[in-house]
PDB file of C-alpha atoms (C1' of nucleotides) in Angstrom:
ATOM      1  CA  UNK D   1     -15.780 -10.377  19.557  1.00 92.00           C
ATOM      2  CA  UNK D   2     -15.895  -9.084  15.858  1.00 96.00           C
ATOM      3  CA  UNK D   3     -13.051  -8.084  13.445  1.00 97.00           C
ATOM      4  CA  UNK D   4     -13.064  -5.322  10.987  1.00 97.00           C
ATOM      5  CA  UNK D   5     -10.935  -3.128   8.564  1.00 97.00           C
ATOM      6  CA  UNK D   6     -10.519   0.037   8.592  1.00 97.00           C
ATOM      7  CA  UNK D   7      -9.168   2.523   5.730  1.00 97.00           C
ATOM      8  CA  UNK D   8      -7.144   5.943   6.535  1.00 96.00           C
ATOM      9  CA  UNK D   9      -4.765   7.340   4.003  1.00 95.00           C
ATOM     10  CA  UNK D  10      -1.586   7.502   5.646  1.00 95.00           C
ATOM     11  CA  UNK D  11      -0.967  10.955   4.256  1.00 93.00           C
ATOM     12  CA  UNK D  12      -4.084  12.399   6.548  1.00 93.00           C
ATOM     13  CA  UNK D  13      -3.571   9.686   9.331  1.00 95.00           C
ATOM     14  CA  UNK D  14      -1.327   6.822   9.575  1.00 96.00           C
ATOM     15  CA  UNK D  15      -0.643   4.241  11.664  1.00 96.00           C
ATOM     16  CA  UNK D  16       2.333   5.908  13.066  1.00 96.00           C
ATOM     17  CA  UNK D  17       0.253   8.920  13.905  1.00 96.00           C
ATOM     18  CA  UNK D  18      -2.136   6.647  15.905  1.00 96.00           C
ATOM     19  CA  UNK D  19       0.821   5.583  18.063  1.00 96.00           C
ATOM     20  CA  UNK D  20       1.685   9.010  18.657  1.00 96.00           C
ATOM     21  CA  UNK D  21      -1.327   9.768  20.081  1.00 96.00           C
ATOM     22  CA  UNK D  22      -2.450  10.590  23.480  1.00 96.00           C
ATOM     23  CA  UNK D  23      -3.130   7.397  24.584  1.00 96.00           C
ATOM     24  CA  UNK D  24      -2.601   5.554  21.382  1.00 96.00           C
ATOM     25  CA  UNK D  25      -6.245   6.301  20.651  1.00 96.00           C
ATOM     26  CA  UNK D  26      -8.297   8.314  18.228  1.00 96.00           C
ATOM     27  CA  UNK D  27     -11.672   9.133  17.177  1.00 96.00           C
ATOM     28  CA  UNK D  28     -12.944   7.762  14.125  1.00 96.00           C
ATOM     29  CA  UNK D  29     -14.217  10.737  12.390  1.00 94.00           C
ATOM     30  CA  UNK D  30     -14.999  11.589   8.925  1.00 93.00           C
ATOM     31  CA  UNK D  31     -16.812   8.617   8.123  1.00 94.00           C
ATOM     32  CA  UNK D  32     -19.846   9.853   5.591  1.00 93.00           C
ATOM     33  CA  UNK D  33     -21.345   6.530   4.178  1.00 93.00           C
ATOM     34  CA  UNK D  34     -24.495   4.613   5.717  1.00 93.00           C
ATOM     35  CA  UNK D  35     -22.944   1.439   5.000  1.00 94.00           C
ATOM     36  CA  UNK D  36     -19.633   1.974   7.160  1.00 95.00           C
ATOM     37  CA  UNK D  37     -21.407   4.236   9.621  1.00 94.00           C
ATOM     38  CA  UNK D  38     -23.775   1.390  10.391  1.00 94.00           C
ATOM     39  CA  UNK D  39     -21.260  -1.105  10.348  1.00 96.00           C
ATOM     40  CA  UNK D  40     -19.655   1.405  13.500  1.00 96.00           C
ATOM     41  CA  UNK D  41     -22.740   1.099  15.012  1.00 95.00           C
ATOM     42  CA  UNK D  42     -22.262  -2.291  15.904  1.00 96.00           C
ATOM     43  CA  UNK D  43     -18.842  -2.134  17.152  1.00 97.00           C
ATOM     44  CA  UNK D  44     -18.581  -3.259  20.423  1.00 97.00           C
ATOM     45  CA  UNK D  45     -15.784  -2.857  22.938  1.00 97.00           C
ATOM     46  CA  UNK D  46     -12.517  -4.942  22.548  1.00 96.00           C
ATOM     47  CA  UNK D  47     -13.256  -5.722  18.953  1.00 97.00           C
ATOM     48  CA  UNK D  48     -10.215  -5.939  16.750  1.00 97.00           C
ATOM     49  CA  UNK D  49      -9.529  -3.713  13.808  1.00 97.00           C
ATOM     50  CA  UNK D  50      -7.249  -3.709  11.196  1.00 97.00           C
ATOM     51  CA  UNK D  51      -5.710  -0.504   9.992  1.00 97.00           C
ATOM     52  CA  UNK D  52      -5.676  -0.347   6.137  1.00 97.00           C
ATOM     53  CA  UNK D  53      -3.442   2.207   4.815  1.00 97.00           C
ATOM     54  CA  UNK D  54      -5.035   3.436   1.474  1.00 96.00           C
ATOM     55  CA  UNK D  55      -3.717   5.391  -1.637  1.00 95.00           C
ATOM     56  CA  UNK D  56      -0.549   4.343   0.120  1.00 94.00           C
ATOM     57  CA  UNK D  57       2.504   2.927  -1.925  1.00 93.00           C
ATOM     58  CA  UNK D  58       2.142  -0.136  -1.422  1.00 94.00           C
ATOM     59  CA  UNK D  59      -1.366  -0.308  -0.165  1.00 96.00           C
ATOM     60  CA  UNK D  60      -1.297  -2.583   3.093  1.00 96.00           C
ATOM     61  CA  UNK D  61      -2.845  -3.258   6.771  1.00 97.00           C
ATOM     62  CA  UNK D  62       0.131  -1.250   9.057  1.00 96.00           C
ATOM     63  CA  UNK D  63      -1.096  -2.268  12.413  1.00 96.00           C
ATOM     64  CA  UNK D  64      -3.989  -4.015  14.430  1.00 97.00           C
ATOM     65  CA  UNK D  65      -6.176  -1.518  16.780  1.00 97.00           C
ATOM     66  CA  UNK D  66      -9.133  -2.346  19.103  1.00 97.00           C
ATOM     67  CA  UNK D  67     -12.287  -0.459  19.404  1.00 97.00           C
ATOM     68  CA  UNK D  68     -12.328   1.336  22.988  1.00 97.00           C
ATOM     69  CA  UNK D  69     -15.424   3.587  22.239  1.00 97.00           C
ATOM     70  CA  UNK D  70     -18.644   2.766  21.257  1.00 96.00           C
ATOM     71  CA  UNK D  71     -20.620   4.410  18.835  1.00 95.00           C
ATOM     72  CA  UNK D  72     -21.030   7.825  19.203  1.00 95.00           C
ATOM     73  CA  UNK D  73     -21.911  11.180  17.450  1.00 94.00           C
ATOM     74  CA  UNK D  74     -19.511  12.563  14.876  1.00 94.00           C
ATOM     75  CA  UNK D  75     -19.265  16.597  15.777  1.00 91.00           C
ATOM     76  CA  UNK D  76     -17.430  17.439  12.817  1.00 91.00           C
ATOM     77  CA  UNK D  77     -20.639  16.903  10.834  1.00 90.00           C
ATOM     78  CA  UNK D  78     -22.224  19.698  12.609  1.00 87.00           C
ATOM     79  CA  UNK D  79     -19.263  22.063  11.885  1.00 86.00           C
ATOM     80  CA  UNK D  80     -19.173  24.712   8.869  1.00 83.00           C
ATOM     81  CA  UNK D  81     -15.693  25.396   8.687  1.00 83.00           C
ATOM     82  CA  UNK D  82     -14.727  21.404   9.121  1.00 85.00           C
ATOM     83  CA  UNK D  83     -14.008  19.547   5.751  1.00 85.00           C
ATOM     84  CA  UNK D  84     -16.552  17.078   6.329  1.00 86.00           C
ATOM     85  CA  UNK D  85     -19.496  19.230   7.658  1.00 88.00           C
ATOM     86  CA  UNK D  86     -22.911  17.782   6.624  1.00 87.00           C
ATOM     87  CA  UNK D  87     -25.394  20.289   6.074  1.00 84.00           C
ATOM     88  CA  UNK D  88     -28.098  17.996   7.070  1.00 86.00           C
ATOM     89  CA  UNK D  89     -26.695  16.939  10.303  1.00 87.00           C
ATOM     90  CA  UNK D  90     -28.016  18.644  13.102  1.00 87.00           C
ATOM     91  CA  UNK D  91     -27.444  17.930  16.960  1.00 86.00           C
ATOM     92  CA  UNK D  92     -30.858  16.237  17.683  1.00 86.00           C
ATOM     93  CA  UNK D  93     -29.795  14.162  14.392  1.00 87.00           C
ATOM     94  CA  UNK D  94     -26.214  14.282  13.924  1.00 88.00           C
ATOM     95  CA  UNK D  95     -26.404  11.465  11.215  1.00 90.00           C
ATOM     96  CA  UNK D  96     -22.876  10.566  11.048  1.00 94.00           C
ATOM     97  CA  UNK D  97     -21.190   8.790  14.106  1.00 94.00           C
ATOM     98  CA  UNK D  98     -17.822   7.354  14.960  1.00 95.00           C
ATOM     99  CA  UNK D  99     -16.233   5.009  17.193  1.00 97.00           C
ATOM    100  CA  UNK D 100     -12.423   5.249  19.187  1.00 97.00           C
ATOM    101  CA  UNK D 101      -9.970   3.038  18.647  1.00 97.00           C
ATOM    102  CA  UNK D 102      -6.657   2.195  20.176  1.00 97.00           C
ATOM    103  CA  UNK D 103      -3.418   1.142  18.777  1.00 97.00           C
ATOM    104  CA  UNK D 104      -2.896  -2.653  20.076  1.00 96.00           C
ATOM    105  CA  UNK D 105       0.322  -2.913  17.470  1.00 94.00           C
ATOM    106  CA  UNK D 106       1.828  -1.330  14.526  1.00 95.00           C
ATOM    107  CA  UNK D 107       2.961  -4.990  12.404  1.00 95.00           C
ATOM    108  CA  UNK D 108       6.982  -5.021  11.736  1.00 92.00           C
ATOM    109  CA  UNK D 109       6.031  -5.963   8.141  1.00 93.00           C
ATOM    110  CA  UNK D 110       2.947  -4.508   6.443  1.00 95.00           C
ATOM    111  CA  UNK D 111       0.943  -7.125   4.713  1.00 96.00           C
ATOM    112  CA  UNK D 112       0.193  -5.522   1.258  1.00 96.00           C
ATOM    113  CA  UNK D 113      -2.974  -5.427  -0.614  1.00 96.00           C
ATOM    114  CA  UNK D 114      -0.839  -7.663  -3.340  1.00 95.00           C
ATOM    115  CA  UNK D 115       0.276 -10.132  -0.358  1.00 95.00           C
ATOM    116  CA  UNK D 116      -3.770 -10.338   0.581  1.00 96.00           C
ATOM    117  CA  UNK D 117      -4.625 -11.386  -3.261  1.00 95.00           C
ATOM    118  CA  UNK D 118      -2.386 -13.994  -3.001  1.00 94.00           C
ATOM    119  CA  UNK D 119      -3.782 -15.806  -0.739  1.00 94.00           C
ATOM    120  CA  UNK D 120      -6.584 -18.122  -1.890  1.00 93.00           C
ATOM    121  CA  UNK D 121      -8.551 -18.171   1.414  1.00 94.00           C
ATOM    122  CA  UNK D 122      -8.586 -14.342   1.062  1.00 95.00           C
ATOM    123  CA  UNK D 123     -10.787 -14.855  -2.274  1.00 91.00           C
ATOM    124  CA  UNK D 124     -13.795 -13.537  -0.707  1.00 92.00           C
ATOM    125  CA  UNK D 125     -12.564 -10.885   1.650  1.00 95.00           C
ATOM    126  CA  UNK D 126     -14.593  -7.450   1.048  1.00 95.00           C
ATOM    127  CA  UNK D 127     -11.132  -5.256   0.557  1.00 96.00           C
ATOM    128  CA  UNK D 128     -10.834  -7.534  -2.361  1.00 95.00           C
ATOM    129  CA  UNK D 129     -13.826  -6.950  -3.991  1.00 91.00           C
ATOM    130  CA  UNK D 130     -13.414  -5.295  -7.353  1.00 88.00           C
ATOM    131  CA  UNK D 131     -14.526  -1.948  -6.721  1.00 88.00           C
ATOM    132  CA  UNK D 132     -15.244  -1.837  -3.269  1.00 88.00           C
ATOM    133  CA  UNK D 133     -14.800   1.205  -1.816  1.00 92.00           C
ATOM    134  CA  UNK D 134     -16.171   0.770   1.716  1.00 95.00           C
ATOM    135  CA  UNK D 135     -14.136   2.362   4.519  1.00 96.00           C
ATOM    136  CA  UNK D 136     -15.029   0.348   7.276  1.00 96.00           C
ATOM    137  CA  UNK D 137     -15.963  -3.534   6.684  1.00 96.00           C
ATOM    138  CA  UNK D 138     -16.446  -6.677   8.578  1.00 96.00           C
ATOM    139  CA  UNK D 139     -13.315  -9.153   8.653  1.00 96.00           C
ATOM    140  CA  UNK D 140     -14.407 -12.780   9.153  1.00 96.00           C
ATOM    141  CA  UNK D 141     -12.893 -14.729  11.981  1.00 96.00           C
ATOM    142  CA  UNK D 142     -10.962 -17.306   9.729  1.00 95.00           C
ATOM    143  CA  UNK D 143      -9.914 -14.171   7.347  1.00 96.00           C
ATOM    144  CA  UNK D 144      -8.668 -12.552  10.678  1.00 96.00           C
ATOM    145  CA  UNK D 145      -6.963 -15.676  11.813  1.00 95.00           C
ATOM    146  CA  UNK D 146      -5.355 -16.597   8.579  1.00 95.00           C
ATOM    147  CA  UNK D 147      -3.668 -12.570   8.027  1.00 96.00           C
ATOM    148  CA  UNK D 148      -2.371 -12.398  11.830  1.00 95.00           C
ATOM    149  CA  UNK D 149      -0.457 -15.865  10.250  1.00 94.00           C
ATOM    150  CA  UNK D 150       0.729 -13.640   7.358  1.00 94.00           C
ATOM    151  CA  UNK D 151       1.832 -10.967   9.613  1.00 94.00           C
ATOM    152  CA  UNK D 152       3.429 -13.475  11.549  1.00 92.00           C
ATOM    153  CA  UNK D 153       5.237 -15.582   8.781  1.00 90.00           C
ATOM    154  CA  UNK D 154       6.208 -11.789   7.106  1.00 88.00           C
ATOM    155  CA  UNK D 155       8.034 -10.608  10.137  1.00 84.00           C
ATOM    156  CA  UNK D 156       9.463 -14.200  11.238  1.00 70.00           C
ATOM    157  CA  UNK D 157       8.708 -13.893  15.248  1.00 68.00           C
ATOM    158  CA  UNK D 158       5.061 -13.754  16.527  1.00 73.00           C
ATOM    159  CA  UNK D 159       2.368 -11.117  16.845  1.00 74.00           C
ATOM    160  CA  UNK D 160       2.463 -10.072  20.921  1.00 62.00           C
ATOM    161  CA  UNK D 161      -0.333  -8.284  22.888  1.00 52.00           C
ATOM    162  CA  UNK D 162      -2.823  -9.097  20.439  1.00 55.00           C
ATOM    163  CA  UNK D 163      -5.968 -10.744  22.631  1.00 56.00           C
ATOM    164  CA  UNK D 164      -6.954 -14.707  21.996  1.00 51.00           C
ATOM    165  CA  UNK D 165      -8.828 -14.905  18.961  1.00 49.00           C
ATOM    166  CA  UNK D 166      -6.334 -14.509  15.730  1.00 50.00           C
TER     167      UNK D 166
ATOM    168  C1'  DG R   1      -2.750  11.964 -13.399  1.00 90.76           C
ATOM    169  C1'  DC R   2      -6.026   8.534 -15.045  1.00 90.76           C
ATOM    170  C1'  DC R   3     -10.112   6.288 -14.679  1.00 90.76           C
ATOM    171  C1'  DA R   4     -13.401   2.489 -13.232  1.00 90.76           C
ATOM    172  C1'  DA R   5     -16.577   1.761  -9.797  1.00 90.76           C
ATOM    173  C1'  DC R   6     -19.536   3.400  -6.656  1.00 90.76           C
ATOM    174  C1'  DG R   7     -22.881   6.409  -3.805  1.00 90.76           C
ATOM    175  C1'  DT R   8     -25.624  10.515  -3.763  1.00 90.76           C
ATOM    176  C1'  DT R   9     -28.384  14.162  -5.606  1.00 90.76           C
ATOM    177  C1'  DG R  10     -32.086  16.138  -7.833  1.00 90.76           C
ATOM    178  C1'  DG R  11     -35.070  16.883 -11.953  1.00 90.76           C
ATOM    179  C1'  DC R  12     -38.764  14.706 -13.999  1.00 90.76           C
TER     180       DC R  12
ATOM    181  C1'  DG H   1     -39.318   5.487  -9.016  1.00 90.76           C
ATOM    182  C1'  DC H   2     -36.046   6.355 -12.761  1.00 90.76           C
ATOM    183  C1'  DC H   3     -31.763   7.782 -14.157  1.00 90.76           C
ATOM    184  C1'  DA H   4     -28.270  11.256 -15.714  1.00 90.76           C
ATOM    185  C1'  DA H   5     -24.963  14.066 -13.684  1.00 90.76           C
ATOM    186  C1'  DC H   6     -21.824  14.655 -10.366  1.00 90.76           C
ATOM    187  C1'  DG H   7     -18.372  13.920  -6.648  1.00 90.76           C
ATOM    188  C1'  DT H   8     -15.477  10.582  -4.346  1.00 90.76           C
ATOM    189  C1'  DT H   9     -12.558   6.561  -3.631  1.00 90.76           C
ATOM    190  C1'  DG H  10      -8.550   4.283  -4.344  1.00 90.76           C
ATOM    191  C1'  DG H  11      -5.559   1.242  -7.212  1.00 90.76           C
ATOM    192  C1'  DC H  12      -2.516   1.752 -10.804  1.00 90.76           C
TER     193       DC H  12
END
DNA sequence: GCCAACGTTGGC
DNA sequence: GCCAACGTTGGC
């Protein structure tokens, strides 16, 4: 199983709306870099995800979600009127692809982008990069592990129906 | 609102 | 293949 972070401005999507969801589950659409998109590719079923609210005050992962869909093709690429039509997409190649994910929990105390840089095992994280920009990354097993602690230690009882593994 | 960093586009 | 111009991201 494989960990990642993913980045929705709460003003377009938040965590909140994810639990209002049918089903507690959305598609992931919208996504128009290679980098992320191929990084979706590889997603498989039952991987965890954090959800990273960005442009958000304070910046901070809101809640834990788990893939529940596989890779598939992103239709809103293929639509004029949609805000994130591709011209070049076309149904034999729609280019762009997303995944589904579902909300396992919504954290009781945010861990904040300043909370992560203060954490010296964090050092290396991708979020932390200077600059990075990329929407959907790869979280490392021991940077997984040592956040769900944070979490944890931020809302002082422990993080229930996430799966073995954090 | 500012702006640094980044990815993409397109002329050459 | 180079690179300037442009649009976007996202923290501040």
């Amino acid at each position: 199983m494989k960990y990642w972070l993913m980045k929705s401005e709460p003003e377009s999507f938040s965590i909140d709306d994810l639990a209002k969801a049918p089903k507690k589950t959305t598609c992931w659409d919208g996504v128009r870099n290679y980098q992320a998109r191929n990084f979706m590719r590889t997603m498989e079923l039952g991987d965890q995800v954090f959800f990273y609210h960005s442009s958000a005050d304070p910046p901070c992962i809101a809640g834990i979600a788990e893939v529940v869909k596989k890779a598939y093709p992103d239709h809103t690429a293929l639509d004029p009127k949609d805000h994130h039509y591709d011209r070049k997409a076309t149904p034999s190649n729609p280019i762009w692809e997303m995944v589904d994910i579902k909300l396992v929990r919504k954290l009781d105390a945010p861990v904040t982008l300043d909370d992560l840089r203060n954490v010296a095992r964090l050092e290396k994280m991708e979020l932390l990069r200077r600059g990075s920009r990329l929407s959907v990354q790869p979280v490392s097993a021991e940077e997984w592990k040592v956040i769900c602690r944070l979490a944890e230690k931020k809302s002082k009882r422990p993080l229930q129906n996430t799966r073995p593994g954090f």
